[in-house]
Short mmCIF file of C-alpha atoms and ligand atoms in Angstrom, two decimals:
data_model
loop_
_atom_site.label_atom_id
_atom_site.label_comp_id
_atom_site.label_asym_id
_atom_site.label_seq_id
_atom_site.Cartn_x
_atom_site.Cartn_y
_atom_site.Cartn_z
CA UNK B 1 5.78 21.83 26.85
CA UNK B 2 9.61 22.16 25.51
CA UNK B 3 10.38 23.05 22.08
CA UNK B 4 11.73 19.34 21.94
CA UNK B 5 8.88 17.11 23.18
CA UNK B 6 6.58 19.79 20.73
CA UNK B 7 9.32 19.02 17.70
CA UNK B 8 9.10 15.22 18.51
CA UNK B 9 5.16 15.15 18.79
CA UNK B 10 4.95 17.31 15.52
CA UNK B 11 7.00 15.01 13.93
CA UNK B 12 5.18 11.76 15.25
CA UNK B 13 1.96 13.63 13.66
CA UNK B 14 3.57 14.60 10.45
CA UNK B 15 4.80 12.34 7.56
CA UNK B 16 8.45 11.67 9.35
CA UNK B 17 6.28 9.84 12.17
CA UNK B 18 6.18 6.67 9.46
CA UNK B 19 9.38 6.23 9.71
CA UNK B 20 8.69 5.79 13.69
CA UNK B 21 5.84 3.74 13.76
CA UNK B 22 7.24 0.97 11.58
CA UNK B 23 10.91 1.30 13.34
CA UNK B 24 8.80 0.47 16.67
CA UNK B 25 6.78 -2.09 15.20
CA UNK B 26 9.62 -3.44 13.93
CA UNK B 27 11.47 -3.68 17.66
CA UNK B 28 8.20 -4.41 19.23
CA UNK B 29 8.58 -7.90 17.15
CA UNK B 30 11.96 -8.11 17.05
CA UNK B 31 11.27 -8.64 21.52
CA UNK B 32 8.56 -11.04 20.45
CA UNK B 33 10.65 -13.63 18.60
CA UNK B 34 13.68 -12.93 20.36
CA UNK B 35 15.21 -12.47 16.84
CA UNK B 36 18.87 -12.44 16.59
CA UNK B 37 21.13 -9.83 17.29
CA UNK B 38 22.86 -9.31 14.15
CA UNK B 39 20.02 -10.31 12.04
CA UNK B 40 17.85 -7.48 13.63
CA UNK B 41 20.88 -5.38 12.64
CA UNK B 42 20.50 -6.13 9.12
CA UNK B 43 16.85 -5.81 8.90
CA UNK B 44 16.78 -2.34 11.20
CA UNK B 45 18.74 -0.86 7.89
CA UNK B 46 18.19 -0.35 4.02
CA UNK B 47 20.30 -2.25 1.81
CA UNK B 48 20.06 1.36 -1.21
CA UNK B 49 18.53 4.38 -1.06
CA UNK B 50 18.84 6.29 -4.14
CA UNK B 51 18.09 10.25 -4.84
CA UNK B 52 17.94 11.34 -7.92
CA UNK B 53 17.43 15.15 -9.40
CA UNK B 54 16.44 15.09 -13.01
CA UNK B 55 15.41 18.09 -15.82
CA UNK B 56 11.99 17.41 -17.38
CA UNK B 57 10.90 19.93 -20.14
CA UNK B 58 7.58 21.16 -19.50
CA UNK B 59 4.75 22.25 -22.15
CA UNK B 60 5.58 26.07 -21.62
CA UNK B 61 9.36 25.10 -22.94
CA UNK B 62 10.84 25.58 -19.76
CA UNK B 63 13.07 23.12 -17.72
CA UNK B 64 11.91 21.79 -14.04
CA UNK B 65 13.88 19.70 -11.75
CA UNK B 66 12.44 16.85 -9.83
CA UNK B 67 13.10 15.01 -6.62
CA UNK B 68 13.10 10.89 -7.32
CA UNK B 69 13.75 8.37 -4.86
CA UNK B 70 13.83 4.46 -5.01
CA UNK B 71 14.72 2.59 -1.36
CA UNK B 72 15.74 -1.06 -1.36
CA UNK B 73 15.08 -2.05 2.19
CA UNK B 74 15.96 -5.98 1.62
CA UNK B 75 16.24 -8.92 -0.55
CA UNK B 76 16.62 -12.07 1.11
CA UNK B 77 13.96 -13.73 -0.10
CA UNK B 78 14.37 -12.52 -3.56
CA UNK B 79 13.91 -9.29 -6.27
CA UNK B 80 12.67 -5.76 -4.29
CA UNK B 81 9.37 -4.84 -4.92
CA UNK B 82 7.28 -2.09 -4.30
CA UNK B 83 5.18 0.97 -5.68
CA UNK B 84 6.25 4.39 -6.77
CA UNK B 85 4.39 7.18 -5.60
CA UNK B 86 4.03 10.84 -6.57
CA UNK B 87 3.16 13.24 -3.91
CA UNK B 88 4.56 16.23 -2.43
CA UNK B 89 4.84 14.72 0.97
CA UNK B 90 7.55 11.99 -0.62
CA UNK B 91 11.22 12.58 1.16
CA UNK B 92 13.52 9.72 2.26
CA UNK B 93 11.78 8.87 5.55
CA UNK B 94 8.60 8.36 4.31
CA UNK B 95 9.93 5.72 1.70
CA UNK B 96 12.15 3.98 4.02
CA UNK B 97 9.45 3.38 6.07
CA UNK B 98 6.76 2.61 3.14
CA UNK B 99 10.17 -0.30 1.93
CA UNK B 100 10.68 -1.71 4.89
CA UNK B 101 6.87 -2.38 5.08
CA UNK B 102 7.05 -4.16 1.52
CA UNK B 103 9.83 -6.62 3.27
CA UNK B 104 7.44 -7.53 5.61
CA UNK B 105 4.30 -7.66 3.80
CA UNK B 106 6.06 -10.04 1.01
CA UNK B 107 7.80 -11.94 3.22
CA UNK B 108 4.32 -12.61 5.45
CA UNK B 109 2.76 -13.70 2.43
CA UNK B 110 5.56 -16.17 1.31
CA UNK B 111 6.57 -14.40 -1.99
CA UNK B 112 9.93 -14.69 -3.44
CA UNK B 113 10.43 -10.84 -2.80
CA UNK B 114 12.64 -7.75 -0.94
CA UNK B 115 11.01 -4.44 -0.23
CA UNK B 116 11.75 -1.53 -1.54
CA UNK B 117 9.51 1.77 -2.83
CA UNK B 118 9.67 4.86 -4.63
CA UNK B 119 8.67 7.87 -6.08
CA UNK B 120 9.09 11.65 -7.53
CA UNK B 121 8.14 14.48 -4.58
CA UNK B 122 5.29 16.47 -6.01
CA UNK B 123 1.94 17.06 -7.10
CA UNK B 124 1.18 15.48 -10.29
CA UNK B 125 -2.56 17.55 -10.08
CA UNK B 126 -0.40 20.69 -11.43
CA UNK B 127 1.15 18.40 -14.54
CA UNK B 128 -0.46 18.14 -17.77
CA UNK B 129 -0.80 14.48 -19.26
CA UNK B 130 2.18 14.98 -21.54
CA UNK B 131 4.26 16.22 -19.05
CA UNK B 132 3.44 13.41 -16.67
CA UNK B 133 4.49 11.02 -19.10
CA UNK B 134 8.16 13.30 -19.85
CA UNK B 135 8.42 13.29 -15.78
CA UNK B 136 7.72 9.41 -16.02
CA UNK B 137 10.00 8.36 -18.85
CA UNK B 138 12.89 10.45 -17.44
CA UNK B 139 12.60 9.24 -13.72
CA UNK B 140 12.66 5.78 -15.33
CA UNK B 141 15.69 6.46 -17.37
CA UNK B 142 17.78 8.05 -14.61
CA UNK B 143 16.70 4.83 -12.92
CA UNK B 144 18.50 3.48 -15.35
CA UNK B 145 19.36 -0.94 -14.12
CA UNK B 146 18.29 0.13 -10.37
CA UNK B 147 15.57 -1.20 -11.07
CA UNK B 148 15.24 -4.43 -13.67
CA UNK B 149 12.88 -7.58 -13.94
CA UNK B 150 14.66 -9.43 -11.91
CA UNK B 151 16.37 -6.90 -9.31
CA UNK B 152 13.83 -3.92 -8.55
CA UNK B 153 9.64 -4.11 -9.88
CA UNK B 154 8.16 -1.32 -9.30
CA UNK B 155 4.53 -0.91 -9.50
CA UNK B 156 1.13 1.58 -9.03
CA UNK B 157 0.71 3.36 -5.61
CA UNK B 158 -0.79 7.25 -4.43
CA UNK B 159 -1.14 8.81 -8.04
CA UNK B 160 0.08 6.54 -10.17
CA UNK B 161 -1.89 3.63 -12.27
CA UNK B 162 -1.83 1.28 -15.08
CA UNK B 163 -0.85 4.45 -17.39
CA UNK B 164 2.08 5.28 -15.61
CA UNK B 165 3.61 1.64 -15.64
CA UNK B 166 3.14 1.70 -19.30
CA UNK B 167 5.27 4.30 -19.84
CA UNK B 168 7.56 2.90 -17.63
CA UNK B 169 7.94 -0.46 -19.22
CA UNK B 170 8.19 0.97 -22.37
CA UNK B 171 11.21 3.62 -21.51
CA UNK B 172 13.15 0.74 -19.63
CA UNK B 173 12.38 -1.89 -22.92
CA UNK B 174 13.87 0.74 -25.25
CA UNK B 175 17.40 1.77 -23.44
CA UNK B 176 17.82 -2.61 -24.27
CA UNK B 177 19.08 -3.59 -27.23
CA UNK B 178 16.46 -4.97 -29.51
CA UNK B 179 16.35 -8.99 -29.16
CA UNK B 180 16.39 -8.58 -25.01
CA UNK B 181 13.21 -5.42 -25.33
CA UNK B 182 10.71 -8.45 -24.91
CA UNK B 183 12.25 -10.26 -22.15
CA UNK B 184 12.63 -7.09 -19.73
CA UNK B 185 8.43 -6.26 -19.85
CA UNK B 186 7.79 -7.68 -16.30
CA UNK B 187 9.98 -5.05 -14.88
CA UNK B 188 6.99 -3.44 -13.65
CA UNK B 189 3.80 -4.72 -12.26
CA UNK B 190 -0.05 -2.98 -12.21
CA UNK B 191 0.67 -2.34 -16.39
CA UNK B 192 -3.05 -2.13 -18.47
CA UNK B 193 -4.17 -5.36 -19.74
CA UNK B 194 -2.80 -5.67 -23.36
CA UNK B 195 0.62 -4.19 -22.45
CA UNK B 196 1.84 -7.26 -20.32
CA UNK B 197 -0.84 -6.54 -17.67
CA UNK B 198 -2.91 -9.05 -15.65
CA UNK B 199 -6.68 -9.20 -15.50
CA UNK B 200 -8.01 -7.96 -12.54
CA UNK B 201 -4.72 -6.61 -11.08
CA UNK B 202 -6.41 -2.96 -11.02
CA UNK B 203 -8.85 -4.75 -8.17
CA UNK B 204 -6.15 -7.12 -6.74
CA UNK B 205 -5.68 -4.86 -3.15
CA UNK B 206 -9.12 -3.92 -2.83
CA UNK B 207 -10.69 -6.66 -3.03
CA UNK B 208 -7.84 -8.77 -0.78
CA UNK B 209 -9.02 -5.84 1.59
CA UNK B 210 -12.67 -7.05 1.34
CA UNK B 211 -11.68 -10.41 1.38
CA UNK B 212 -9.80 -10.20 4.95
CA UNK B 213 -12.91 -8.15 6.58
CA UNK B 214 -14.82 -11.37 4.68
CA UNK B 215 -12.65 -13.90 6.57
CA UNK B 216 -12.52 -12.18 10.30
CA UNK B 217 -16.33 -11.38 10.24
CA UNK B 218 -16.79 -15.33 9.19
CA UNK B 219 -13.86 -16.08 11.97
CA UNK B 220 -16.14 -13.91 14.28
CA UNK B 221 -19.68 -14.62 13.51
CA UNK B 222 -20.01 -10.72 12.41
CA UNK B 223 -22.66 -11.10 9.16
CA UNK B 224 -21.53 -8.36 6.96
CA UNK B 225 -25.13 -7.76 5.51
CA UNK B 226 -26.45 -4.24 6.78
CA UNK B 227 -22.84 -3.53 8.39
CA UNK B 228 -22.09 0.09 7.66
CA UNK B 229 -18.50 1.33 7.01
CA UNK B 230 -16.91 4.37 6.02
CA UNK B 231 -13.71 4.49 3.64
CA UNK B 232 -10.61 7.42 3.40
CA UNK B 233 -9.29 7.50 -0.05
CA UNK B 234 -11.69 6.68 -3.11
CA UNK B 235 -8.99 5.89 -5.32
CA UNK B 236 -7.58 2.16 -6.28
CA UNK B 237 -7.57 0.75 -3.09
CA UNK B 238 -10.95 2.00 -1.76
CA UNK B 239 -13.11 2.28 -4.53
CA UNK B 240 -12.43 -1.42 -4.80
CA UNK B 241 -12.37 -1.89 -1.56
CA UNK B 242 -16.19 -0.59 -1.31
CA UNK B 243 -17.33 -2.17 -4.57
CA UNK B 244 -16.79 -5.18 -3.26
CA UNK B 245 -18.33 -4.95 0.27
CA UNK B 246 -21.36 -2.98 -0.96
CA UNK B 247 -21.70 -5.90 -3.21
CA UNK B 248 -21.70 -8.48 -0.07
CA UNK B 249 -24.34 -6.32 1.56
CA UNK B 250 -22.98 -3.69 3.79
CA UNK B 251 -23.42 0.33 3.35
CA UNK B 252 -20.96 2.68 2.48
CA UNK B 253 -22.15 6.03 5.06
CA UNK B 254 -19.21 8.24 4.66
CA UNK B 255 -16.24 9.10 2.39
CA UNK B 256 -13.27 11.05 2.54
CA UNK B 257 -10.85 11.98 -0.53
CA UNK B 258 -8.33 15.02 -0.36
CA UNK B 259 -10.99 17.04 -1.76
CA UNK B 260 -13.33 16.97 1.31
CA UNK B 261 -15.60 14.63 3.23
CA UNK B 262 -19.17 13.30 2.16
CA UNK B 263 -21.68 11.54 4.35
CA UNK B 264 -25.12 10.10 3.76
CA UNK B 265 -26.59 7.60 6.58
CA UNK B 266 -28.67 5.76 4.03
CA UNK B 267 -26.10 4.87 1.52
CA UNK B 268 -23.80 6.08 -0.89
CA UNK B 269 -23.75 4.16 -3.74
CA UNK B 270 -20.35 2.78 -4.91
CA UNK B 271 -20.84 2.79 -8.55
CA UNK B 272 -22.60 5.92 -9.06
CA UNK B 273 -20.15 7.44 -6.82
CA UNK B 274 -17.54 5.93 -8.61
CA UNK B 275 -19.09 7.70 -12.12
CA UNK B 276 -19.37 11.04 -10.26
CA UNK B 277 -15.72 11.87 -10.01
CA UNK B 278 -15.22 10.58 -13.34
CA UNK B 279 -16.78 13.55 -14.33
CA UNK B 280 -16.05 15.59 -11.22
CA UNK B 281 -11.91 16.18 -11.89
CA UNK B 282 -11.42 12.87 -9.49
CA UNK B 283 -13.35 14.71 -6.47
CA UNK B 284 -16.21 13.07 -4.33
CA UNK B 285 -17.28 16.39 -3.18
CA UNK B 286 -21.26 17.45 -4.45
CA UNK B 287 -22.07 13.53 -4.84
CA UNK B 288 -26.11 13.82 -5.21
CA UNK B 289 -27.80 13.49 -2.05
CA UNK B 290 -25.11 13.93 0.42
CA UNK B 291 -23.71 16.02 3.08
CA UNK B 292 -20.35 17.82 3.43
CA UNK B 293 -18.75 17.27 6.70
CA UNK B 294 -15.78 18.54 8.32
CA UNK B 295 -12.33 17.18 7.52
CA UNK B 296 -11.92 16.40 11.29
CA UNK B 297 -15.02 14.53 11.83
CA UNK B 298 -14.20 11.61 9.57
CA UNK B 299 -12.88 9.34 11.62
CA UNK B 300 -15.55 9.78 14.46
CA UNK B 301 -18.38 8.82 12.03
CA UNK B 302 -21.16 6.33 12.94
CA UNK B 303 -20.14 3.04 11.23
CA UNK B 304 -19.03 -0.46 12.23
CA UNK B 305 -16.12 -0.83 9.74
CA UNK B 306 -13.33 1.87 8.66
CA UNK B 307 -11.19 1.32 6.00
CA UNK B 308 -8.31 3.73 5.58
CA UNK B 309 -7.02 4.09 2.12
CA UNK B 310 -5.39 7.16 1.60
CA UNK B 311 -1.75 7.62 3.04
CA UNK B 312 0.18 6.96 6.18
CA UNK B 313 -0.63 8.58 10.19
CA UNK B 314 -4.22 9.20 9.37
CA UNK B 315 -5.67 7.26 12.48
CA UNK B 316 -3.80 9.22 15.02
CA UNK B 317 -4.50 9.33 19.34
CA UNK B 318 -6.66 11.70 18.87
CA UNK B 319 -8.45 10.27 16.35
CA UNK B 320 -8.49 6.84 17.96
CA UNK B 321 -10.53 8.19 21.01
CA UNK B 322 -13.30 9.11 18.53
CA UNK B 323 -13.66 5.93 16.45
CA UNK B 324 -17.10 4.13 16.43
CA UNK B 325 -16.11 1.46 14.06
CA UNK B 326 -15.35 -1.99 15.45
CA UNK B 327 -13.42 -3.17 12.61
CA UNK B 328 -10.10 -1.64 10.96
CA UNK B 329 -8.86 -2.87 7.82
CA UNK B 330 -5.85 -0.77 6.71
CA UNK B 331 -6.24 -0.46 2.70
CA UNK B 332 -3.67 2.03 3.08
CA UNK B 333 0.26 1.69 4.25
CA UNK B 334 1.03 2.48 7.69
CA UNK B 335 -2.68 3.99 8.81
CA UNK B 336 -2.56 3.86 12.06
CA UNK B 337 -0.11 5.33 14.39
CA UNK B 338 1.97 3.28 17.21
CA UNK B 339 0.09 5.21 19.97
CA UNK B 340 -3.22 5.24 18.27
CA UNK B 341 -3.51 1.43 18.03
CA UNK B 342 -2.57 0.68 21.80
CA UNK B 343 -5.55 2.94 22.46
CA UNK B 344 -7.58 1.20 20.10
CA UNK B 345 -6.78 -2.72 21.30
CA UNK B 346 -7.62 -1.19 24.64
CA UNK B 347 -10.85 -0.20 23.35
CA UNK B 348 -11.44 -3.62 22.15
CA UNK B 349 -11.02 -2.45 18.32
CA UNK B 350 -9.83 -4.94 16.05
CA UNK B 351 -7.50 -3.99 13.32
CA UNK B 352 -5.87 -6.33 10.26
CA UNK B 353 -2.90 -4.61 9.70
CA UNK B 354 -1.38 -3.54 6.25
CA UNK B 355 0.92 -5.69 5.81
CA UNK B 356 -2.18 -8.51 5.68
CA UNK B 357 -4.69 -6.35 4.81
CA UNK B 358 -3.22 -4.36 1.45
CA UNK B 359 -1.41 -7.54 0.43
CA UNK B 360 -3.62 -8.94 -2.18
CA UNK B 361 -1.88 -5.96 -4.20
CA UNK B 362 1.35 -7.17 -4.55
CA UNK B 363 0.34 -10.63 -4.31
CA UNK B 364 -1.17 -9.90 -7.93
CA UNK B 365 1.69 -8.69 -8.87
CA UNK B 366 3.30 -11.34 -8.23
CA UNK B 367 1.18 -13.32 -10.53
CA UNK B 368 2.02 -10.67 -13.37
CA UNK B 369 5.36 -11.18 -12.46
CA UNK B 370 4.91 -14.87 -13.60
CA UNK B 371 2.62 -14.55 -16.23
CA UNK B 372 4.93 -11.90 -18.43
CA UNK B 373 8.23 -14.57 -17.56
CA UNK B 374 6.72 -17.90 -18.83
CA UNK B 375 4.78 -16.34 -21.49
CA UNK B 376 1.75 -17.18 -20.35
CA UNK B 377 -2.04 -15.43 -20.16
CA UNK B 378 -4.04 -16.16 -17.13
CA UNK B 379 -8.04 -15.73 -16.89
CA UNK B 380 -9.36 -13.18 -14.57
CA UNK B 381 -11.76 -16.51 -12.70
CA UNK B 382 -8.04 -18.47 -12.07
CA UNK B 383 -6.70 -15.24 -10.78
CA UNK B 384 -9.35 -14.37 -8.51
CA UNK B 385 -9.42 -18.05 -7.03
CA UNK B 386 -6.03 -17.85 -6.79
CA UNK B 387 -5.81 -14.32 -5.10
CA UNK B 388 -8.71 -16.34 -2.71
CA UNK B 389 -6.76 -18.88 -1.67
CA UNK B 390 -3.54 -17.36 -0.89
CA UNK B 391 -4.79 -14.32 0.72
CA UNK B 392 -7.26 -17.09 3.46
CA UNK B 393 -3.67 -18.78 3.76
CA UNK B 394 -1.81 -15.95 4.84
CA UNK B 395 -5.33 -14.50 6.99
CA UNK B 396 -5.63 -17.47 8.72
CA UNK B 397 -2.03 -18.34 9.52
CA UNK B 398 -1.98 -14.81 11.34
CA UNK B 399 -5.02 -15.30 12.80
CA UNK B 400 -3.49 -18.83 14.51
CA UNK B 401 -0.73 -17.08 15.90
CA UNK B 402 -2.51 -14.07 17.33
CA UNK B 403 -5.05 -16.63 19.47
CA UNK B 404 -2.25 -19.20 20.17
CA UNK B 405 0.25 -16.44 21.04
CA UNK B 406 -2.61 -14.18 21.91
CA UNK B 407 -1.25 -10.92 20.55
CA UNK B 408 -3.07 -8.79 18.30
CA UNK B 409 -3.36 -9.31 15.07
CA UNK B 410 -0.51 -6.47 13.49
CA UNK B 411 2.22 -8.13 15.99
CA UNK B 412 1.19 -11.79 14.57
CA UNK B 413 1.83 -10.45 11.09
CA UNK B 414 5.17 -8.65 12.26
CA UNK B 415 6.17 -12.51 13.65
CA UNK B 416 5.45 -14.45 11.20
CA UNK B 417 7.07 -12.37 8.51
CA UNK B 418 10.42 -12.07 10.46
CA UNK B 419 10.81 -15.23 11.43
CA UNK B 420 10.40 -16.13 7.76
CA UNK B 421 13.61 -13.77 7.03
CA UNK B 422 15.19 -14.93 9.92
CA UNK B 423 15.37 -18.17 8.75
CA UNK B 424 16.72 -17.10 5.56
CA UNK B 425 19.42 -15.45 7.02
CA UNK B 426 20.32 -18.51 9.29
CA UNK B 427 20.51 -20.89 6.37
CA UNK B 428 22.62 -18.11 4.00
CA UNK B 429 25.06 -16.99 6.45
CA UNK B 430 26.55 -14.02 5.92
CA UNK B 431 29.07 -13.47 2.97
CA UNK B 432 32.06 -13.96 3.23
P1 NAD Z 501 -4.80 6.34 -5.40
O1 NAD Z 501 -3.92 7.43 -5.84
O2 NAD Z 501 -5.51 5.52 -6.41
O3 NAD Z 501 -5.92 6.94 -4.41
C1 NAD Z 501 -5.59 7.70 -3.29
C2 NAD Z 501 -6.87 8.27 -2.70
O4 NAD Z 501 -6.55 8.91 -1.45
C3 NAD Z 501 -7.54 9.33 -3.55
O5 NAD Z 501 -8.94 9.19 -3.50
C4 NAD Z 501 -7.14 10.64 -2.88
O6 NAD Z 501 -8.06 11.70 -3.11
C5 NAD Z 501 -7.11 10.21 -1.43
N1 NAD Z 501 -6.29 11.08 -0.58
C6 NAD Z 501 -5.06 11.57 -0.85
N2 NAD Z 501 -4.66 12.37 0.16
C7 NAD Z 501 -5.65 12.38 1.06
C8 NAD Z 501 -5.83 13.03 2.30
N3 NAD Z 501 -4.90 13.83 2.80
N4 NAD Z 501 -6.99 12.80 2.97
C9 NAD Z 501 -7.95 12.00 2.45
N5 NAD Z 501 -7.84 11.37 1.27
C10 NAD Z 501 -6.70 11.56 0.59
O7 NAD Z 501 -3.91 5.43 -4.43
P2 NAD Z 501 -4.11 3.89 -4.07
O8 NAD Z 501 -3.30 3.11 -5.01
O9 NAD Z 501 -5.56 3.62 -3.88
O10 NAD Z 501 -3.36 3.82 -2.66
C11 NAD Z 501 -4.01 4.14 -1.43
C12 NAD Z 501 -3.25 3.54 -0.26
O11 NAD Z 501 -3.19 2.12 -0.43
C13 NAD Z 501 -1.80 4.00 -0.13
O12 NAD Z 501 -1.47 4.06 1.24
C14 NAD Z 501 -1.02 2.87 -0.80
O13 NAD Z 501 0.32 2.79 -0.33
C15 NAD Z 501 -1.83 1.68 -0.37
N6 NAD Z 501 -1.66 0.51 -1.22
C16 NAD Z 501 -1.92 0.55 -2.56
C17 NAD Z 501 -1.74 -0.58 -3.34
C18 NAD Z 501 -2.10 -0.61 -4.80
O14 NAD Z 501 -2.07 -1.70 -5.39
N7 NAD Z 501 -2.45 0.49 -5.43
C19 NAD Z 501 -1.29 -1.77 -2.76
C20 NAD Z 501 -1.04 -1.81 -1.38
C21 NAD Z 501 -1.23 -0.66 -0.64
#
């Protein structure tokens, strides 16, 4: 093999390779709709990216320097939005990719959103809480009106929570002078309930992951009672993910987190896993009555769903070969590589994609987004209903177009969403 076809494999496997797989979705759909020329040009780049260094003072008295990014793919249809994640494998690619994936997901589910993401490169597991919340506060003020209420909302993604919004909210209220503090709260999303927050936006993506594996099995006549599945990442998105399908009936056989993988082929169960890493430094590993298994193996596990919730290129080729689940529902942002899911369709594996699958996350957002600007409180019932209703809308609008069209279900998603900005485009023009 030459040193080039290894660097270019390497890098499809590695955390560049996001960048790739949503580029080529992105084409891949772009051929489907025949979308125009110079509105594929807009769309194929980022409107911002921004890189900023900034000092944070740690608890020993010395001064560290972090990496922060925030990417504004697009905002045709209205204010970027997107998480901010902290993890060492953060560079520029890897948030272009997880931006322009926020475009698409808001624009398939009709929001009046952009796409954009962010966050610092490192490994908030070697921070203490105080210096967490100095790294925080001083990302948010080099920020400074990037991002704004009704221009950039962040919100939670990998390692960061209701906590961390907090802090941001309450770093970008103070740099406004007093009488506007009030009126700039929604300028994050995912904040605890009591500082702007919304009830039940902490389960908002997991359970709109449930909730799509709820509508295909119905669509399919799959009865979810007894179905096992396993689940990669036991954090937001998963533990909800599994709280909510244990609850319908199915068994949760196999976890991974980054600490290690944990099996048990009669059951794990959620909640008491749940109250195990509480005390357990966040890790799954030593969960009463289960087995360790090998990093490698998770994938290949016996189970009829798999729900990835962790980060991006987990389901590669080589993975795909091994699967045994017949259901993927991608909790996380860009599971599954290109190559992996052509094996997989061949295989007669069915997969909702991100973009359909994670978007009951942002989809609460958006109705924190609302609640903080008219002033209003909503009940966690009228937000779950809600969340229920838009996210069958959106499920069974791509399911239409993947039988009608018959194309799977990630390149009905892609089509729908584009043609939404397409349209957009057409009616705007382009200024001047
Ligand atoms: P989180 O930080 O709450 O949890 C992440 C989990 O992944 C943890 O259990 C962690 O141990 C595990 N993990 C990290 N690296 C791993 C590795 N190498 N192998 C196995 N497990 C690993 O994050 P989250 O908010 O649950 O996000 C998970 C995924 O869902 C991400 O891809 C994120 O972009 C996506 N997502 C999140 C939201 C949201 O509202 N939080 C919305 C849409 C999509």
């Amino acid at each position: 093999m030459t040193t080039l076809i290894k660097e270019v494999k390497q890098k499809k496997h590695s955390k560049q390779g996001m960048l790739e797989n949503v580029m080529e979705q992105f084409e891949h759909a772009a051929e489907l709709v025949n979308l125009n020329p110079n509105i594929k040009k807009i769309l194929s780049v980022t409107n911002n990216e921004l890189i900023i260094h900034f000092p944070v003072r740690m608890d020993n008295g010395d001064v560290e320097i972090f990496k922060g990014y925030r990417v504004q793919h697009n905002n045709a249809l209205g204010p970027y939005k997107g998480g901010l994640r902290y993890h060492p494998t953060i560079d520029i690619d890897a948030v272009k990719a997880l931006a322009m994936w926020m475009t698409w997901k808001t624009a398939l589910a009709g929001l009046p959103y952009g796409g954009a993401k962010g966050g610092i490169q490192m490994d908030p597991k070697k921070y203490s809480l105080g210096e967490l919340e100095r790294i925080t506060r001083r990302f948010t003020y080099a920020l400074g009106d990037n991002i704004g209420p009704e221009h950039d909302i962040p919100a939670p993604d990998v390692n960061t929570n209701a906590q961390t919004m907090a802090w941001i909210a309450d770093t970008y209220m103070s740099t406004k002078k007093p009488s506007e503090r009030s009126k700039n709260q929604h300028v994050v999303t995912g904040k605890p309930i009591g500082s702007g927050g919304l009830e039940g936006r902490d389960r908002a993506t997991g359970y709109g992951v449930f909730l799509n594996i709820k509508f295909w099995a119905e669509q399919k006549n799959v009865h979810l009672k007894d179905k096992t599945f396993i689940v990669q990442g036991f954090g937001n998105v998963g533990y909800w993910a599994a709280h909510f399908l244990e609850k319908e009936g199915a068994k949760l056989v196999g976890v991974q987190d980054v600490f290690g993988t944990i099996i048990n082929k009669e059951g794990l169960v959620v909640e008491n896993l749940l109250d195990y890493t509480k005390n357990n430094e966040g890790s799954i590993v030593g969960f009463p009555n289960s087995e360790n298994r090998d990093k490698e193996d998770f994938f290949g596990l016996d189970c009829d769903i798999c729900i990835p919730a962790a980060l991006g290129n987990q389901i590669t080729e080589e993975k795909a070969h091994q699967i045994k689940a017949f259901l993927i529902a991608e909790g996380a942002n860009g599971p599954t590589t290109v190559e992996a899911e052509k094996l997989l369709l061949e295989r007669g594996v069915a997969i909702i994609p991100d973009i359909l699958c994670n978007s009951g996350g942002v989809i609460g957002s958006y109705f924190e987004w609302l609640q903080n600007r008219n002033g209003e409180l909503w009940e966690l019932d009228e937000i779950m209903e809600r969340l229920h209703k838009k996210m069958k809308e959106v499920f069974l609008k791509v399911l239409k177009v993947s039988e009608t069209k018959k194309m799977d279900m990630r390149s009905a998603a892609y089509v729908l969403a584009i043609e939404r900005l397409e349209r957009t485009y057409i009616q705007r023009g382009v200024f001047p």
